[in-house]
Amino acid sequence: MKKTFWVVGSIVALAALGFAYYAISPLFRVVEMHDPLPAAQNQKDDGEEIATSAAETLPSPNGTAPVIGTLGHPAEGTARVISADGKKYLRYENFKTINGPDIYVYLSKDLEAKEFISLGKVKATVGDINYELPEGVDLQEYPYALTWCKAFRVLFNSAKIY
């Protein structure tokens, strides 16, 4: 009986440690990125690309939106939607958030991510970061940019971009 208890206890303890590492260790990882502002590109004669004009912020009722953290998930910076070379981007500037397991950037209809479009995994937790938007996204339908923990279904931060 003691041996069975010890084996079961050891398995439970190892599982708890593994889960704790998975859930907590990302909080201590800072990933910094400084994407350049997207720019329209033109082709030179020698094949080299040169930027011809900077991206423009798309008109929106909110313009540049503050990033708002949630309880236990502080965040700061701004978010805006920009256009360059026929593409649209969600751009975070002076962005800072804590890391976590399995976090993604979503465009969402609400703060609960009931209906959303995934822009992919979070590229960085600090800096200026661009996420290309899928073609045809209606920002009036998806006015929120969310940093969302998929594994725990938890909102880390949001910005009302439209």
PDB file of N, CA and C in Angstrom, residues 46-115:
ATOM      1  N   ASP A  46      18.445  47.866 -60.914  1.00  0.00           N
ATOM      2  CA  ASP A  46      19.373  46.781 -60.578  1.00  0.00           C
ATOM      3  C   ASP A  46      18.714  45.675 -59.748  1.00  0.00           C
ATOM      4  N   GLY A  47      17.385  45.732 -59.589  1.00  0.00           N
ATOM      5  CA  GLY A  47      16.668  44.676 -58.871  1.00  0.00           C
ATOM      6  C   GLY A  47      16.528  44.917 -57.391  1.00  0.00           C
ATOM      7  N   GLU A  48      17.181  45.942 -56.867  1.00  0.00           N
ATOM      8  CA  GLU A  48      17.096  46.244 -55.444  1.00  0.00           C
ATOM      9  C   GLU A  48      15.803  46.982 -55.148  1.00  0.00           C
ATOM     10  N   GLU A  49      15.158  46.638 -54.033  1.00  0.00           N
ATOM     11  CA  GLU A  49      13.930  47.329 -53.665  1.00  0.00           C
ATOM     12  C   GLU A  49      14.254  48.557 -52.836  1.00  0.00           C
ATOM     13  N   ILE A  50      13.492  49.626 -53.076  1.00  0.00           N
ATOM     14  CA  ILE A  50      13.632  50.823 -52.255  1.00  0.00           C
ATOM     15  C   ILE A  50      12.257  51.232 -51.751  1.00  0.00           C
ATOM     16  N   ALA A  51      12.205  51.792 -50.579  1.00  0.00           N
ATOM     17  CA  ALA A  51      10.947  52.281 -50.028  1.00  0.00           C
ATOM     18  C   ALA A  51      10.627  53.626 -50.664  1.00  0.00           C
ATOM     19  N   THR A  52       9.387  53.790 -51.123  1.00  0.00           N
ATOM     20  CA  THR A  52       9.016  55.045 -51.752  1.00  0.00           C
ATOM     21  C   THR A  52       8.122  55.903 -50.869  1.00  0.00           C
ATOM     22  N   SER A  53       7.357  55.282 -50.002  1.00  0.00           N
ATOM     23  CA  SER A  53       6.533  56.068 -49.102  1.00  0.00           C
ATOM     24  C   SER A  53       6.252  55.259 -47.840  1.00  0.00           C
ATOM     25  N   ALA A  54       6.101  55.974 -46.757  1.00  0.00           N
ATOM     26  CA  ALA A  54       5.839  55.302 -45.487  1.00  0.00           C
ATOM     27  C   ALA A  54       4.393  54.853 -45.428  1.00  0.00           C
ATOM     28  N   ALA A  55       4.135  53.957 -44.518  1.00  0.00           N
ATOM     29  CA  ALA A  55       2.770  53.476 -44.298  1.00  0.00           C
ATOM     30  C   ALA A  55       1.913  54.621 -43.783  1.00  0.00           C
ATOM     31  N   GLU A  56       0.634  54.525 -44.039  1.00  0.00           N
ATOM     32  CA  GLU A  56      -0.275  55.533 -43.511  1.00  0.00           C
ATOM     33  C   GLU A  56      -1.250  54.879 -42.546  1.00  0.00           C
ATOM     34  N   THR A  57      -1.581  55.597 -41.484  1.00  0.00           N
ATOM     35  CA  THR A  57      -2.567  55.098 -40.536  1.00  0.00           C
ATOM     36  C   THR A  57      -3.933  55.190 -41.193  1.00  0.00           C
ATOM     37  N   LEU A  58      -4.670  54.099 -41.162  1.00  0.00           N
ATOM     38  CA  LEU A  58      -5.998  54.097 -41.769  1.00  0.00           C
ATOM     39  C   LEU A  58      -6.962  54.901 -40.912  1.00  0.00           C
ATOM     40  N   PRO A  59      -7.894  55.579 -41.558  1.00  0.00           N
ATOM     41  CA  PRO A  59      -8.867  56.343 -40.773  1.00  0.00           C
ATOM     42  C   PRO A  59      -9.687  55.404 -39.889  1.00  0.00           C
ATOM     43  N   SER A  60      -9.844  55.770 -38.671  1.00  0.00           N
ATOM     44  CA  SER A  60     -10.602  54.974 -37.719  1.00  0.00           C
ATOM     45  C   SER A  60     -11.125  55.916 -36.651  1.00  0.00           C
ATOM     46  N   PRO A  61     -12.292  55.626 -36.092  1.00  0.00           N
ATOM     47  CA  PRO A  61     -12.807  56.493 -35.034  1.00  0.00           C
ATOM     48  C   PRO A  61     -11.827  56.616 -33.866  1.00  0.00           C
ATOM     49  N   ASN A  62     -11.010  55.575 -33.654  1.00  0.00           N
ATOM     50  CA  ASN A  62     -10.099  55.585 -32.509  1.00  0.00           C
ATOM     51  C   ASN A  62      -8.676  55.999 -32.868  1.00  0.00           C
ATOM     52  N   GLY A  63      -8.321  56.062 -34.165  1.00  0.00           N
ATOM     53  CA  GLY A  63      -6.951  56.410 -34.549  1.00  0.00           C
ATOM     54  C   GLY A  63      -5.978  55.447 -33.911  1.00  0.00           C
ATOM     55  N   THR A  64      -5.130  55.959 -33.055  1.00  0.00           N
ATOM     56  CA  THR A  64      -4.190  55.123 -32.309  1.00  0.00           C
ATOM     57  C   THR A  64      -4.834  54.784 -30.970  1.00  0.00           C
ATOM     58  N   ALA A  65      -4.939  53.499 -30.680  1.00  0.00           N
ATOM     59  CA  ALA A  65      -5.639  53.044 -29.481  1.00  0.00           C
ATOM     60  C   ALA A  65      -4.657  52.605 -28.394  1.00  0.00           C
ATOM     61  N   PRO A  66      -4.932  52.950 -27.141  1.00  0.00           N
ATOM     62  CA  PRO A  66      -4.069  52.470 -26.063  1.00  0.00           C
ATOM     63  C   PRO A  66      -4.271  50.972 -25.834  1.00  0.00           C
ATOM     64  N   VAL A  67      -3.184  50.299 -25.499  1.00  0.00           N
ATOM     65  CA  VAL A  67      -3.247  48.880 -25.130  1.00  0.00           C
ATOM     66  C   VAL A  67      -3.587  48.826 -23.646  1.00  0.00           C
ATOM     67  N   ILE A  68      -4.609  48.066 -23.307  1.00  0.00           N
ATOM     68  CA  ILE A  68      -5.087  48.001 -21.922  1.00  0.00           C
ATOM     69  C   ILE A  68      -4.889  46.586 -21.393  1.00  0.00           C
ATOM     70  N   GLY A  69      -4.135  46.479 -20.312  1.00  0.00           N
ATOM     71  CA  GLY A  69      -3.899  45.187 -19.684  1.00  0.00           C
ATOM     72  C   GLY A  69      -5.095  44.749 -18.850  1.00  0.00           C
ATOM     73  N   THR A  70      -5.013  43.535 -18.343  1.00  0.00           N
ATOM     74  CA  THR A  70      -6.062  43.009 -17.480  1.00  0.00           C
ATOM     75  C   THR A  70      -5.454  42.692 -16.118  1.00  0.00           C
ATOM     76  N   LEU A  71      -6.287  42.339 -15.172  1.00  0.00           N
ATOM     77  CA  LEU A  71      -5.826  42.004 -13.831  1.00  0.00           C
ATOM     78  C   LEU A  71      -4.801  40.871 -13.912  1.00  0.00           C
ATOM     79  N   GLY A  72      -3.609  41.121 -13.442  1.00  0.00           N
ATOM     80  CA  GLY A  72      -2.554  40.111 -13.468  1.00  0.00           C
ATOM     81  C   GLY A  72      -1.765  40.069 -14.760  1.00  0.00           C
ATOM     82  N   HIS A  73      -2.183  40.852 -15.755  1.00  0.00           N
ATOM     83  CA  HIS A  73      -1.492  40.881 -17.046  1.00  0.00           C
ATOM     84  C   HIS A  73      -1.282  42.332 -17.480  1.00  0.00           C
ATOM     85  N   PRO A  74      -0.351  43.040 -16.831  1.00  0.00           N
ATOM     86  CA  PRO A  74      -0.138  44.447 -17.190  1.00  0.00           C
ATOM     87  C   PRO A  74       0.354  44.582 -18.625  1.00  0.00           C
ATOM     88  N   ALA A  75      -0.027  45.686 -19.257  1.00  0.00           N
ATOM     89  CA  ALA A  75       0.396  45.955 -20.633  1.00  0.00           C
ATOM     90  C   ALA A  75       0.409  47.454 -20.862  1.00  0.00           C
ATOM     91  N   GLU A  76       1.171  47.864 -21.869  1.00  0.00           N
ATOM     92  CA  GLU A  76       1.211  49.276 -22.247  1.00  0.00           C
ATOM     93  C   GLU A  76       1.581  49.387 -23.717  1.00  0.00           C
ATOM     94  N   GLY A  77       1.424  50.583 -24.251  1.00  0.00           N
ATOM     95  CA  GLY A  77       1.728  50.842 -25.645  1.00  0.00           C
ATOM     96  C   GLY A  77       0.483  51.254 -26.395  1.00  0.00           C
ATOM     97  N   THR A  78       0.601  51.304 -27.726  1.00  0.00           N
ATOM     98  CA  THR A  78      -0.521  51.672 -28.569  1.00  0.00           C
ATOM     99  C   THR A  78      -0.647  50.691 -29.723  1.00  0.00           C
ATOM    100  N   ALA A  79      -1.834  50.685 -30.324  1.00  0.00           N
ATOM    101  CA  ALA A  79      -2.085  49.847 -31.494  1.00  0.00           C
ATOM    102  C   ALA A  79      -2.797  50.697 -32.541  1.00  0.00           C
ATOM    103  N   ARG A  80      -2.493  50.434 -33.792  1.00  0.00           N
ATOM    104  CA  ARG A  80      -3.173  51.127 -34.885  1.00  0.00           C
ATOM    105  C   ARG A  80      -3.133  50.238 -36.113  1.00  0.00           C
ATOM    106  N   VAL A  81      -4.004  50.522 -37.051  1.00  0.00           N
ATOM    107  CA  VAL A  81      -4.015  49.792 -38.312  1.00  0.00           C
ATOM    108  C   VAL A  81      -3.415  50.705 -39.365  1.00  0.00           C
ATOM    109  N   ILE A  82      -2.447  50.171 -40.093  1.00  0.00           N
ATOM    110  CA  ILE A  82      -1.777  50.950 -41.128  1.00  0.00           C
ATOM    111  C   ILE A  82      -1.883  50.230 -42.471  1.00  0.00           C
ATOM    112  N   SER A  83      -1.677  50.993 -43.520  1.00  0.00           N
ATOM    113  CA  SER A  83      -1.729  50.458 -44.867  1.00  0.00           C
ATOM    114  C   SER A  83      -0.437  50.808 -45.581  1.00  0.00           C
ATOM    115  N   ALA A  84       0.122  49.839 -46.304  1.00  0.00           N
ATOM    116  CA  ALA A  84       1.323  50.068 -47.101  1.00  0.00           C
ATOM    117  C   ALA A  84       1.365  49.035 -48.214  1.00  0.00           C
ATOM    118  N   ASP A  85       1.613  49.495 -49.405  1.00  0.00           N
ATOM    119  CA  ASP A  85       1.782  48.612 -50.564  1.00  0.00           C
ATOM    120  C   ASP A  85       0.598  47.668 -50.753  1.00  0.00           C
ATOM    121  N   GLY A  86      -0.606  48.202 -50.543  1.00  0.00           N
ATOM    122  CA  GLY A  86      -1.807  47.409 -50.771  1.00  0.00           C
ATOM    123  C   GLY A  86      -2.141  46.407 -49.675  1.00  0.00           C
ATOM    124  N   LYS A  87      -1.396  46.409 -48.589  1.00  0.00           N
ATOM    125  CA  LYS A  87      -1.657  45.493 -47.473  1.00  0.00           C
ATOM    126  C   LYS A  87      -1.994  46.300 -46.231  1.00  0.00           C
ATOM    127  N   LYS A  88      -2.704  45.659 -45.305  1.00  0.00           N
ATOM    128  CA  LYS A  88      -3.026  46.279 -44.027  1.00  0.00           C
ATOM    129  C   LYS A  88      -2.299  45.532 -42.920  1.00  0.00           C
ATOM    130  N   TYR A  89      -1.906  46.288 -41.905  1.00  0.00           N
ATOM    131  CA  TYR A  89      -1.175  45.720 -40.772  1.00  0.00           C
ATOM    132  C   TYR A  89      -1.743  46.251 -39.464  1.00  0.00           C
ATOM    133  N   LEU A  90      -1.772  45.379 -38.461  1.00  0.00           N
ATOM    134  CA  LEU A  90      -1.965  45.818 -37.090  1.00  0.00           C
ATOM    135  C   LEU A  90      -0.566  46.098 -36.577  1.00  0.00           C
ATOM    136  N   ARG A  91      -0.350  47.301 -36.070  1.00  0.00           N
ATOM    137  CA  ARG A  91       0.986  47.670 -35.579  1.00  0.00           C
ATOM    138  C   ARG A  91       0.895  48.078 -34.117  1.00  0.00           C
ATOM    139  N   TYR A  92       1.658  47.365 -33.291  1.00  0.00           N
ATOM    140  CA  TYR A  92       1.825  47.745 -31.890  1.00  0.00           C
ATOM    141  C   TYR A  92       3.084  48.598 -31.796  1.00  0.00           C
ATOM    142  N   GLU A  93       2.991  49.702 -31.050  1.00  0.00           N
ATOM    143  CA  GLU A  93       4.155  50.566 -30.856  1.00  0.00           C
ATOM    144  C   GLU A  93       4.381  50.782 -29.373  1.00  0.00           C
ATOM    145  N   ASN A  94       5.665  50.800 -28.993  1.00  0.00           N
ATOM    146  CA  ASN A  94       6.048  50.923 -27.583  1.00  0.00           C
ATOM    147  C   ASN A  94       5.278  49.907 -26.735  1.00  0.00           C
ATOM    148  N   PHE A  95       5.110  48.741 -27.296  1.00  0.00           N
ATOM    149  CA  PHE A  95       4.306  47.677 -26.695  1.00  0.00           C
ATOM    150  C   PHE A  95       5.099  46.954 -25.619  1.00  0.00           C
ATOM    151  N   LYS A  96       4.399  46.627 -24.558  1.00  0.00           N
ATOM    152  CA  LYS A  96       5.015  45.835 -23.490  1.00  0.00           C
ATOM    153  C   LYS A  96       3.910  45.046 -22.793  1.00  0.00           C
ATOM    154  N   THR A  97       4.099  43.731 -22.716  1.00  0.00           N
ATOM    155  CA  THR A  97       3.170  42.856 -22.014  1.00  0.00           C
ATOM    156  C   THR A  97       3.970  41.734 -21.382  1.00  0.00           C
ATOM    157  N   ILE A  98       3.350  41.010 -20.485  1.00  0.00           N
ATOM    158  CA  ILE A  98       4.032  39.831 -19.957  1.00  0.00           C
ATOM    159  C   ILE A  98       3.804  38.682 -20.927  1.00  0.00           C
ATOM    160  N   ASN A  99       4.687  37.730 -20.907  1.00  0.00           N
ATOM    161  CA  ASN A  99       4.582  36.560 -21.756  1.00  0.00           C
ATOM    162  C   ASN A  99       3.673  35.541 -21.062  1.00  0.00           C
ATOM    163  N   GLY A 100       3.355  34.515 -21.757  1.00  0.00           N
ATOM    164  CA  GLY A 100       2.536  33.452 -21.200  1.00  0.00           C
ATOM    165  C   GLY A 100       2.557  32.255 -22.123  1.00  0.00           C
ATOM    166  N   PRO A 101       1.961  31.188 -21.692  1.00  0.00           N
ATOM    167  CA  PRO A 101       1.931  30.005 -22.558  1.00  0.00           C
ATOM    168  C   PRO A 101       0.895  30.182 -23.663  1.00  0.00           C
ATOM    169  N   ASP A 102       1.259  29.879 -24.891  1.00  0.00           N
ATOM    170  CA  ASP A 102       0.292  29.769 -25.974  1.00  0.00           C
ATOM    171  C   ASP A 102      -0.474  31.064 -26.233  1.00  0.00           C
ATOM    172  N   ILE A 103       0.234  32.221 -26.304  1.00  0.00           N
ATOM    173  CA  ILE A 103      -0.479  33.483 -26.535  1.00  0.00           C
ATOM    174  C   ILE A 103      -0.472  33.873 -28.012  1.00  0.00           C
ATOM    175  N   TYR A 104      -1.621  34.400 -28.430  1.00  0.00           N
ATOM    176  CA  TYR A 104      -1.886  34.754 -29.822  1.00  0.00           C
ATOM    177  C   TYR A 104      -2.392  36.184 -29.911  1.00  0.00           C
ATOM    178  N   VAL A 105      -2.347  36.730 -31.124  1.00  0.00           N
ATOM    179  CA  VAL A 105      -2.954  38.022 -31.405  1.00  0.00           C
ATOM    180  C   VAL A 105      -4.197  37.752 -32.248  1.00  0.00           C
ATOM    181  N   TYR A 106      -5.320  38.292 -31.792  1.00  0.00           N
ATOM    182  CA  TYR A 106      -6.598  38.118 -32.476  1.00  0.00           C
ATOM    183  C   TYR A 106      -7.185  39.478 -32.838  1.00  0.00           C
ATOM    184  N   LEU A 107      -7.928  39.510 -33.927  1.00  0.00           N
ATOM    185  CA  LEU A 107      -8.901  40.566 -34.167  1.00  0.00           C
ATOM    186  C   LEU A 107     -10.216  39.945 -33.741  1.00  0.00           C
ATOM    187  N   SER A 108     -10.967  40.658 -32.911  1.00  0.00           N
ATOM    188  CA  SER A 108     -12.161  40.041 -32.335  1.00  0.00           C
ATOM    189  C   SER A 108     -13.355  40.979 -32.371  1.00  0.00           C
ATOM    190  N   LYS A 109     -14.531  40.366 -32.339  1.00  0.00           N
ATOM    191  CA  LYS A 109     -15.772  41.140 -32.279  1.00  0.00           C
ATOM    192  C   LYS A 109     -16.059  41.624 -30.866  1.00  0.00           C
ATOM    193  N   ASP A 110     -15.428  40.976 -29.864  1.00  0.00           N
ATOM    194  CA  ASP A 110     -15.663  41.316 -28.467  1.00  0.00           C
ATOM    195  C   ASP A 110     -14.427  40.990 -27.641  1.00  0.00           C
ATOM    196  N   LEU A 111     -14.476  41.315 -26.372  1.00  0.00           N
ATOM    197  CA  LEU A 111     -13.327  41.073 -25.490  1.00  0.00           C
ATOM    198  C   LEU A 111     -13.244  39.633 -24.990  1.00  0.00           C
ATOM    199  N   GLU A 112     -14.251  38.815 -25.276  1.00  0.00           N
ATOM    200  CA  GLU A 112     -14.245  37.414 -24.851  1.00  0.00           C
ATOM    201  C   GLU A 112     -13.746  36.481 -25.946  1.00  0.00           C
ATOM    202  N   ALA A 113     -13.393  37.014 -27.084  1.00  0.00           N
ATOM    203  CA  ALA A 113     -12.904  36.229 -28.229  1.00  0.00           C
ATOM    204  C   ALA A 113     -13.887  35.134 -28.632  1.00  0.00           C
ATOM    205  N   LYS A 114     -15.163  35.479 -28.633  1.00  0.00           N
ATOM    206  CA  LYS A 114     -16.183  34.518 -29.068  1.00  0.00           C
ATOM    207  C   LYS A 114     -16.112  34.323 -30.573  1.00  0.00           C
ATOM    208  N   GLU A 115     -15.896  35.422 -31.315  1.00  0.00           N
ATOM    209  CA  GLU A 115     -15.676  35.367 -32.754  1.00  0.00           C
ATOM    210  C   GLU A 115     -14.429  36.180 -33.044  1.00  0.00           C
TER     211      GLU A 115
END
